[in-house]
Structures are given as structure tokens and as C-alpha cells.
mmCIF file of C-alpha atoms in Angstrom:
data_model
loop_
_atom_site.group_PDB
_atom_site.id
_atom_site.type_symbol
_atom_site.label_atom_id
_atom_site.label_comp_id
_atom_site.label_asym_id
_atom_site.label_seq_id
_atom_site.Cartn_x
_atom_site.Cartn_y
_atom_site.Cartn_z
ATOM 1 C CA UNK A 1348 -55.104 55.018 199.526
ATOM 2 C CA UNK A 1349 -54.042 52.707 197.093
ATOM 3 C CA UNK A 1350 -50.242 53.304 197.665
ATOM 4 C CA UNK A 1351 -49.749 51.576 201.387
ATOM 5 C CA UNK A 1352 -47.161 49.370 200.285
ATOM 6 C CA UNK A 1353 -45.001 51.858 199.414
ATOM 7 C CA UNK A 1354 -45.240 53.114 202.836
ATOM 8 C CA UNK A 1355 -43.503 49.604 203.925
ATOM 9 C CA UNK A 1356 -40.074 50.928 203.784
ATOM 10 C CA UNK A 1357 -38.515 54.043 204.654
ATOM 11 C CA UNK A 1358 -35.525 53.023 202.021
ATOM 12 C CA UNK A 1359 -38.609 52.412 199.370
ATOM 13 C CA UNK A 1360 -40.667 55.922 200.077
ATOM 14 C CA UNK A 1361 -37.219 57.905 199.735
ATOM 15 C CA UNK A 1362 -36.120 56.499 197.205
ATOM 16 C CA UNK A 1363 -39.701 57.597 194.939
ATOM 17 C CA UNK A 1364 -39.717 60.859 196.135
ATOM 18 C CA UNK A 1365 -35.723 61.301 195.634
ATOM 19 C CA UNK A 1366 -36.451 60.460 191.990
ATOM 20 C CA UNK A 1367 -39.199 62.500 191.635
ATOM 21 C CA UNK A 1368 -37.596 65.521 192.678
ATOM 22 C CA UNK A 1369 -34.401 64.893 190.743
ATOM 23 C CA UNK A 1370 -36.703 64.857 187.897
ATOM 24 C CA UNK A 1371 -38.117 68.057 188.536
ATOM 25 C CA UNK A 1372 -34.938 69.758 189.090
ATOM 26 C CA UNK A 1373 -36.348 71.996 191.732
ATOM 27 C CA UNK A 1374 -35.106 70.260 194.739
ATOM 28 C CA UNK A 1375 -31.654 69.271 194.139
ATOM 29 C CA UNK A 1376 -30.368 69.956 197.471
ATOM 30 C CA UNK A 1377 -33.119 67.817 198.970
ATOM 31 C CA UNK A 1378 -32.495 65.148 195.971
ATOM 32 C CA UNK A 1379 -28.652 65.198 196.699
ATOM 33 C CA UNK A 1380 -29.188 64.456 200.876
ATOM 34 C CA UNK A 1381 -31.765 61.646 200.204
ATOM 35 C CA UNK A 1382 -29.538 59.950 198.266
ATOM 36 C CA UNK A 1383 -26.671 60.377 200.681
ATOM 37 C CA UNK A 1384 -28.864 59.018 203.211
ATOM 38 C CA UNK A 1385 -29.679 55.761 200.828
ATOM 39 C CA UNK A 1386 -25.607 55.473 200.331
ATOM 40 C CA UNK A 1387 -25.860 53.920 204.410
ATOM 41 C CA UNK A 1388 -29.609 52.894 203.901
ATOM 42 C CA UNK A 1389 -29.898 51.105 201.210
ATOM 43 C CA UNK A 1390 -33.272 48.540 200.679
ATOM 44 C CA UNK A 1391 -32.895 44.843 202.153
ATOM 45 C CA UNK A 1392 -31.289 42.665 199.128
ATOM 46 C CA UNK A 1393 -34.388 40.673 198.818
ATOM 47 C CA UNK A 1394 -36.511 43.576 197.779
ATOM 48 C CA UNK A 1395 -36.081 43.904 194.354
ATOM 49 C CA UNK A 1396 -38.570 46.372 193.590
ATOM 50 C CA UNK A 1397 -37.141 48.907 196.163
ATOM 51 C CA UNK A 1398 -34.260 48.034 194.981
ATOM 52 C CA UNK A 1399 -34.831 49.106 191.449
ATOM 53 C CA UNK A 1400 -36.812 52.105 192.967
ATOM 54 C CA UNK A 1401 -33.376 53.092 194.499
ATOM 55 C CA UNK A 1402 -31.544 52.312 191.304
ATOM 56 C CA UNK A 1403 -33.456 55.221 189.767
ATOM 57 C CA UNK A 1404 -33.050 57.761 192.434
ATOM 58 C CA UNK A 1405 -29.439 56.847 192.899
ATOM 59 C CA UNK A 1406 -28.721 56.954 188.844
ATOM 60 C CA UNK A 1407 -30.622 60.078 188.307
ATOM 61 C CA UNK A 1408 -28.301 62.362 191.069
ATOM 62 C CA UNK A 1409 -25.362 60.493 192.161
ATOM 63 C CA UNK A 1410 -24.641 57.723 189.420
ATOM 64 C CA UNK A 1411 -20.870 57.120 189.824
ATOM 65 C CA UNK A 1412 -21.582 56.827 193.706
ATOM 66 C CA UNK A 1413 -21.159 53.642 195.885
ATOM 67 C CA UNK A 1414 -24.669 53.105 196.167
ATOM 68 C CA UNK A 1415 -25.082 52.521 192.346
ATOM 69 C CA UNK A 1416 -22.318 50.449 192.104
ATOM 70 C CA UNK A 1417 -24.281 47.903 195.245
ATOM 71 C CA UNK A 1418 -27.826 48.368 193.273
ATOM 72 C CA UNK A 1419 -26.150 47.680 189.916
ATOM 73 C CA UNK A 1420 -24.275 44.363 191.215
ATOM 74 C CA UNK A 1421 -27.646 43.582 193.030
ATOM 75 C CA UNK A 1422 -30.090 44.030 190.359
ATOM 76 C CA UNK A 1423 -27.495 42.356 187.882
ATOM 77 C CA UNK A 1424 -27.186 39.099 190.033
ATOM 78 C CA UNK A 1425 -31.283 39.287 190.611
ATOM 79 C CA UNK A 1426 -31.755 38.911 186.592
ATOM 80 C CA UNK A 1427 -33.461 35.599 185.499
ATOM 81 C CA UNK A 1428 -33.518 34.538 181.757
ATOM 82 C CA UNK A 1429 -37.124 34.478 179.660
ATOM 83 C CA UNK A 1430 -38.725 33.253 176.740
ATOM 84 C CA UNK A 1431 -38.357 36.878 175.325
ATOM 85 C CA UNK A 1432 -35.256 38.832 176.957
ATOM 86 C CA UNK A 1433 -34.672 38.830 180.604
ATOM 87 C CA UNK A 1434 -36.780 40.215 183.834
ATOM 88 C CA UNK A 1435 -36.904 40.956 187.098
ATOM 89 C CA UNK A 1436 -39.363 38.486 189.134
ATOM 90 C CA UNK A 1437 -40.003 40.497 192.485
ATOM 91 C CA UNK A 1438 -41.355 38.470 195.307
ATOM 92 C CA UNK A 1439 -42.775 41.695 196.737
ATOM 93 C CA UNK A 1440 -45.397 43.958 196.046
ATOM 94 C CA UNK A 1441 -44.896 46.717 193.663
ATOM 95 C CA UNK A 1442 -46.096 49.743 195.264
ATOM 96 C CA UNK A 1443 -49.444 49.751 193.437
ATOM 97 C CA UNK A 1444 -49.678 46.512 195.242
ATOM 98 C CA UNK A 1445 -49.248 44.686 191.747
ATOM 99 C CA UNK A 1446 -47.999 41.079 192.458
ATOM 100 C CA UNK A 1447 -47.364 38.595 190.152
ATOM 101 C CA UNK A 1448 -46.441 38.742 186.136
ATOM 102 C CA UNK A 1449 -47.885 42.442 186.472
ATOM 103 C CA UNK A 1450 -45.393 43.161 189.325
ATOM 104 C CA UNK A 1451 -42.408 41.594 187.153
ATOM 105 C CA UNK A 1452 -43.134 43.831 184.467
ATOM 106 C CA UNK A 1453 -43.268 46.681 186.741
ATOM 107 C CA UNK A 1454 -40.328 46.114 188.135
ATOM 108 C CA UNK A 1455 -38.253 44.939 184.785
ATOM 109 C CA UNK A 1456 -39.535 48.069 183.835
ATOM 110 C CA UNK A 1457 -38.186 49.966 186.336
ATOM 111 C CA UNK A 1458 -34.807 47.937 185.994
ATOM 112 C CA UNK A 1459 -34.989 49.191 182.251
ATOM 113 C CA UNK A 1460 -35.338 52.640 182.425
ATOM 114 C CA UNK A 1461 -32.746 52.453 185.749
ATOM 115 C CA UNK A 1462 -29.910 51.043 184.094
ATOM 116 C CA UNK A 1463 -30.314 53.353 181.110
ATOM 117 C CA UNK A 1464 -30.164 56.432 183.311
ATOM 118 C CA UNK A 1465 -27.022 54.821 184.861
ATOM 119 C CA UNK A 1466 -25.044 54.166 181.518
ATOM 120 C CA UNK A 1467 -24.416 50.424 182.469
ATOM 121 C CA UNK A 1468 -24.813 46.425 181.711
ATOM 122 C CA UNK A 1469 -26.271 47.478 178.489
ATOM 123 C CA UNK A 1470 -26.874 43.914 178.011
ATOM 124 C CA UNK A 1471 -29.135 43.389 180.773
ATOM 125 C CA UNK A 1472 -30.655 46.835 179.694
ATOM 126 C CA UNK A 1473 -31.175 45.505 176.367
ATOM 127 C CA UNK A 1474 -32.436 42.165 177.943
ATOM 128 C CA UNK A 1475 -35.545 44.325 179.828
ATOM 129 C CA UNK A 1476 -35.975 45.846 176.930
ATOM 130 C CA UNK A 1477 -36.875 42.551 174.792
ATOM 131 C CA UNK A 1478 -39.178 41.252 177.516
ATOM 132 C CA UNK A 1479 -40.939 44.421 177.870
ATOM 133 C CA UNK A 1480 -41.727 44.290 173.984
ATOM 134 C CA UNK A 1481 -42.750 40.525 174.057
ATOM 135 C CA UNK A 1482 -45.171 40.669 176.896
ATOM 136 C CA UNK A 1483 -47.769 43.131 175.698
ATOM 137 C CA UNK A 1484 -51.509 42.330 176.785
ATOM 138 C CA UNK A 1485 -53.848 41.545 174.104
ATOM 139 C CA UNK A 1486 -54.470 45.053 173.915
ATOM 140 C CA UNK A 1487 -51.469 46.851 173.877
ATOM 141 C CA UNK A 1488 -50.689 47.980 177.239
ATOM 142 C CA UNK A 1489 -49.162 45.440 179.848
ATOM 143 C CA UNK A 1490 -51.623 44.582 181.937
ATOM 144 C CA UNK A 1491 -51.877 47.851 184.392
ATOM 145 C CA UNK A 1492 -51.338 51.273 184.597
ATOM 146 C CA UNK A 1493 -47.910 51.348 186.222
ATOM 147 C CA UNK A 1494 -46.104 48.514 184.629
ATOM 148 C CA UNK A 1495 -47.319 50.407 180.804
ATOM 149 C CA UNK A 1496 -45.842 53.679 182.310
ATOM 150 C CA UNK A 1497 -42.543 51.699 183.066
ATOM 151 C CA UNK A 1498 -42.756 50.130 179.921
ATOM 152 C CA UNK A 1499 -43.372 53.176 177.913
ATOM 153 C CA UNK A 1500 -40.918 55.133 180.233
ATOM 154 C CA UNK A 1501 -38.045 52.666 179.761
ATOM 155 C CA UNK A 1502 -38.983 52.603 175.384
ATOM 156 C CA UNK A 1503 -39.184 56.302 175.440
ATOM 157 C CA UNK A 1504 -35.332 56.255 177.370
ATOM 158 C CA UNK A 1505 -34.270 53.866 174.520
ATOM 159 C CA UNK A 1506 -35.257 55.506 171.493
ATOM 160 C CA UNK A 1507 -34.222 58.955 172.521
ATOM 161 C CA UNK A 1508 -30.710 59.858 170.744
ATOM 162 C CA UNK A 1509 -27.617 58.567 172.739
ATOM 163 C CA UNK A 1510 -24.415 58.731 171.250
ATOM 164 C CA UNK A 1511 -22.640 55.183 171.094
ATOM 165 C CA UNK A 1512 -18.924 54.591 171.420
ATOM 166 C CA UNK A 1513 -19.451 52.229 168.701
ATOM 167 C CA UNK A 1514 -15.894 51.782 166.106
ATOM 168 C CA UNK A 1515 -16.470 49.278 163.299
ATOM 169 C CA UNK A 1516 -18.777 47.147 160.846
ATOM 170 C CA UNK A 1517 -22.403 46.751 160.929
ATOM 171 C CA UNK A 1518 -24.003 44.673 158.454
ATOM 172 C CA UNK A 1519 -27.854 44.392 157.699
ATOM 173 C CA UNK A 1520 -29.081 41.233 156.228
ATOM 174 C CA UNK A 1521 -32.757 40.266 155.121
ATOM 175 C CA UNK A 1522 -33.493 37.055 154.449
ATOM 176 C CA UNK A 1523 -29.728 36.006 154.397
ATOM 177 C CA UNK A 1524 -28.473 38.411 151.916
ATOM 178 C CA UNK A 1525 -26.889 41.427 152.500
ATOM 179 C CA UNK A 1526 -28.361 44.582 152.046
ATOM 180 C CA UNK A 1527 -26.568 46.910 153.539
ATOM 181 C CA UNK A 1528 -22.845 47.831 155.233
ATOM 182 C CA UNK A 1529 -22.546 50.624 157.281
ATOM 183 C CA UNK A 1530 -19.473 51.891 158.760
ATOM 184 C CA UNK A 1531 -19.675 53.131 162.353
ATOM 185 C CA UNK A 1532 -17.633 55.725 164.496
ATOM 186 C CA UNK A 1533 -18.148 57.179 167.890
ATOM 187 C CA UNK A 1534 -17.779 60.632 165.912
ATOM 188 C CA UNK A 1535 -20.762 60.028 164.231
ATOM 189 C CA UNK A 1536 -22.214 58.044 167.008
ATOM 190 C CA UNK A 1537 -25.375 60.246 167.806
ATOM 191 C CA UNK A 1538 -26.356 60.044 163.765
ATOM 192 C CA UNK A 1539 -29.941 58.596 163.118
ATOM 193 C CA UNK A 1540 -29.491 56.632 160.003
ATOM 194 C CA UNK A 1541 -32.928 55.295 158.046
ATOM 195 C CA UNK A 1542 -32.483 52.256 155.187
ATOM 196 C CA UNK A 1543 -34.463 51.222 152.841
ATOM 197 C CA UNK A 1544 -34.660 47.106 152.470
ATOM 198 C CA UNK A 1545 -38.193 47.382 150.214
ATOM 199 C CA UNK A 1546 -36.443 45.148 147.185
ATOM 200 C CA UNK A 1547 -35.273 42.265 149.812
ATOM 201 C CA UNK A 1548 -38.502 42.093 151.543
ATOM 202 C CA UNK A 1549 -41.307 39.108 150.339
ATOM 203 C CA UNK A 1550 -45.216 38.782 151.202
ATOM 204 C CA UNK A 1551 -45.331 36.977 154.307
ATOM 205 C CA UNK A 1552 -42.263 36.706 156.898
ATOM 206 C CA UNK A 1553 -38.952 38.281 156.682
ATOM 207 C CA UNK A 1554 -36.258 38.385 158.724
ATOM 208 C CA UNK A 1555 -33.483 41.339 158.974
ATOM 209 C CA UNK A 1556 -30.420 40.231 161.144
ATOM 210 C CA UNK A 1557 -28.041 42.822 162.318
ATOM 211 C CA UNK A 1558 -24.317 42.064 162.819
ATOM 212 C CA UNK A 1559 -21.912 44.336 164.238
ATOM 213 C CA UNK A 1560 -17.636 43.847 163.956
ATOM 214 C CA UNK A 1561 -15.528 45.780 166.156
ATOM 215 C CA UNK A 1562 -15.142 47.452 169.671
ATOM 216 C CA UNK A 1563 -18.053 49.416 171.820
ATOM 217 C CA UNK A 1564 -22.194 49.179 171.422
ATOM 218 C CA UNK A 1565 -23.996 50.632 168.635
#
């Protein structure tokens, strides 16, 4: 009870329980022949939230596959722009049922933490990320229990250390002046560095631009 649309598709039930055990990394024959049977099985192109339920499975066991490469050039064309970042509007139920803004962040979510796992489009990555941050509730959460475990799961993906193939400039500004130059290189590119901009800041609003020069992401 409570989970009968995911039983809607047989592309949409694999593809949760693929990803669930390629997370537990108990099953990985099992894992490894579900996702060869989504390479000819794949979810209808108008289901976005299977879809990005697929992405997951697919990015978690067999990322370089063909399969990722069709969800990836899916879920990339399926992007639409918003007042904060970009989502993934899904004009079917989540499988909570969720329909709706909730069922956008759910799925955006999903997208998020999908295309993370999957090393690619950081930009629309990065996009989900945005609109995920900008559509808290009033609360804190977003709205219901399994678009905030999306959320969280895709923020939790995105602050964990990745190295970056990042080779050049970045510059921090505050308030238009420059406070601080750092030079980047993918040998250092899994290095947390903290700054301190206390003596640019002002009561009220600030705001800290970053700019990068050169070649790669930071």
C-alpha cells in the first residue's frame, strides 16, 4: 500500500530494486542482469520519473553502457529552465503517487543525484542542484518525505569530496573587490580549501561572486 504506482511499469519496478541492490553491494550479479535487461527495456520517453529511476540504476552498475547514454540524452532534452536553476516537470506520478510541484522536486531530485553518479552534464547537475536549494517549504524540508530524501540524497552526493579536472584561475570577489585568487590543478583537485572573507563582509547583504579562467570544472 501506498506504492501502487510504482507497480505501473515493469521498466519502473526494476529499475528501484536494481538500484537498491547495487547500493547494497550484495547482489551484483542480480544488479548487473537487471540492468542488461533495461539496456532493451528501457521506460517509454514520456515517463520522466521512470526514466530518472532508470538513470540511477543504470549509473550506479553499468554507467558507460548504451542505456545511460539514451537516459542521459533523454533526461537532458526533458530539462525546462526555472526561476532558481532548472527541473524536471514529470507529467506522471512519482511512485509515492506525488503529483504536481512535489512530484517535480522528486523527480529533479532524482535527476540530481542520477547525473552525479553518472559523471555527466555537470551543468544540468548543477542546474537541479540550484532548484533543489531554492524551493525549500517554509519549514525546511520540500514538501514530502521522498522529494526531501532526493533532495538531501542529491546535496549529500554534491558535497562529498570529488576530485575536479579543474586547470586554472579562480577568483573570489565580495562585494566587487577581490578577495581572494586561488590557483587550481587537477593534482590538487580533491583539496578542500576554507577562506576567510570576514574584513569584506558589511551588516546587511553581501554578495561573493566566483569566477573561474581556464579548462575543466572546479
Amino acid at each position: 500500500a501506498g506504492n501502487e504506482v510504482l507497480g505501473t511499469s515493469v521498466a519502473r519496478t526494476t529499475s528501484f530494486i536494481a538500484w537498491a541492490l547495487a547500493h547494497t553491494g550484495l547482489a551484483d550479479d542480480a544488479a548487473s542482469r537487471a540492468v542488461n535487461w533495461l539496456e532493451t527495456h528501457l521506460p517509454e520517453g514520456t515517463d520522466l520519473y521512470a526514466n530518472a529511476l532508470a538513470l540511477n540504476a543504470v549509473a550506479k552498475v553499468a554507467p558507460a553502457s548504451s542505456a545511460a547514454a539514451t537516459l542521459l540524452t533523454r533526461i537532458d532534452a526533458s530539462k525546462a529552465q526555472a526561476a532558481a536553476g532548472l527541473k524536471w516537470p514529470t507529467a506522471t506520478a512519482s511512485w509515492t503517487g506525488a503529483s504536481g510541484d512535489a512530484a517535480d522536486l522528486e523527480t529533479t531530485g532524482l535527476v540530481a543525484y542520477g547525473l552525479i553518479q553518472a559523471d555527466a552534464y555537470p551543468e544540468n547537475a548543477e542546474g537541479a542542484l540550484r532548484f533543489i536549494v531554492g524551493n525549500k517549504d517554509h519549514v525546511g524540508s520540500w514538501y514530502n518525505t521522498q522529494a526531501t530524501m532526493n533532495a538531501l540524497r542529491a546535496l549529500v552526493a554534491a558535497a562529498s569530496p570529488q576530485a575536479s579536472d579543474a586547470d586554472g584561475t579562480l577568483e573570489v570577489r565580495v562585494n566587487g573587490e577581490l578577495a581572494h585568487t586561488q590557483a587550481l590543478s587537477a593534482f590538487e583537485g580533491d583539496v578542500l580549501r576554507r577562506l576567510d572573507i570576514t574584513q569584506w563582509v558589511v551588516p546587511g547583504a553581501n554578495e561573493v561572486t566566483l569566477n573561474f579562467t581556464g579548462t575543466g570544472e572546479v
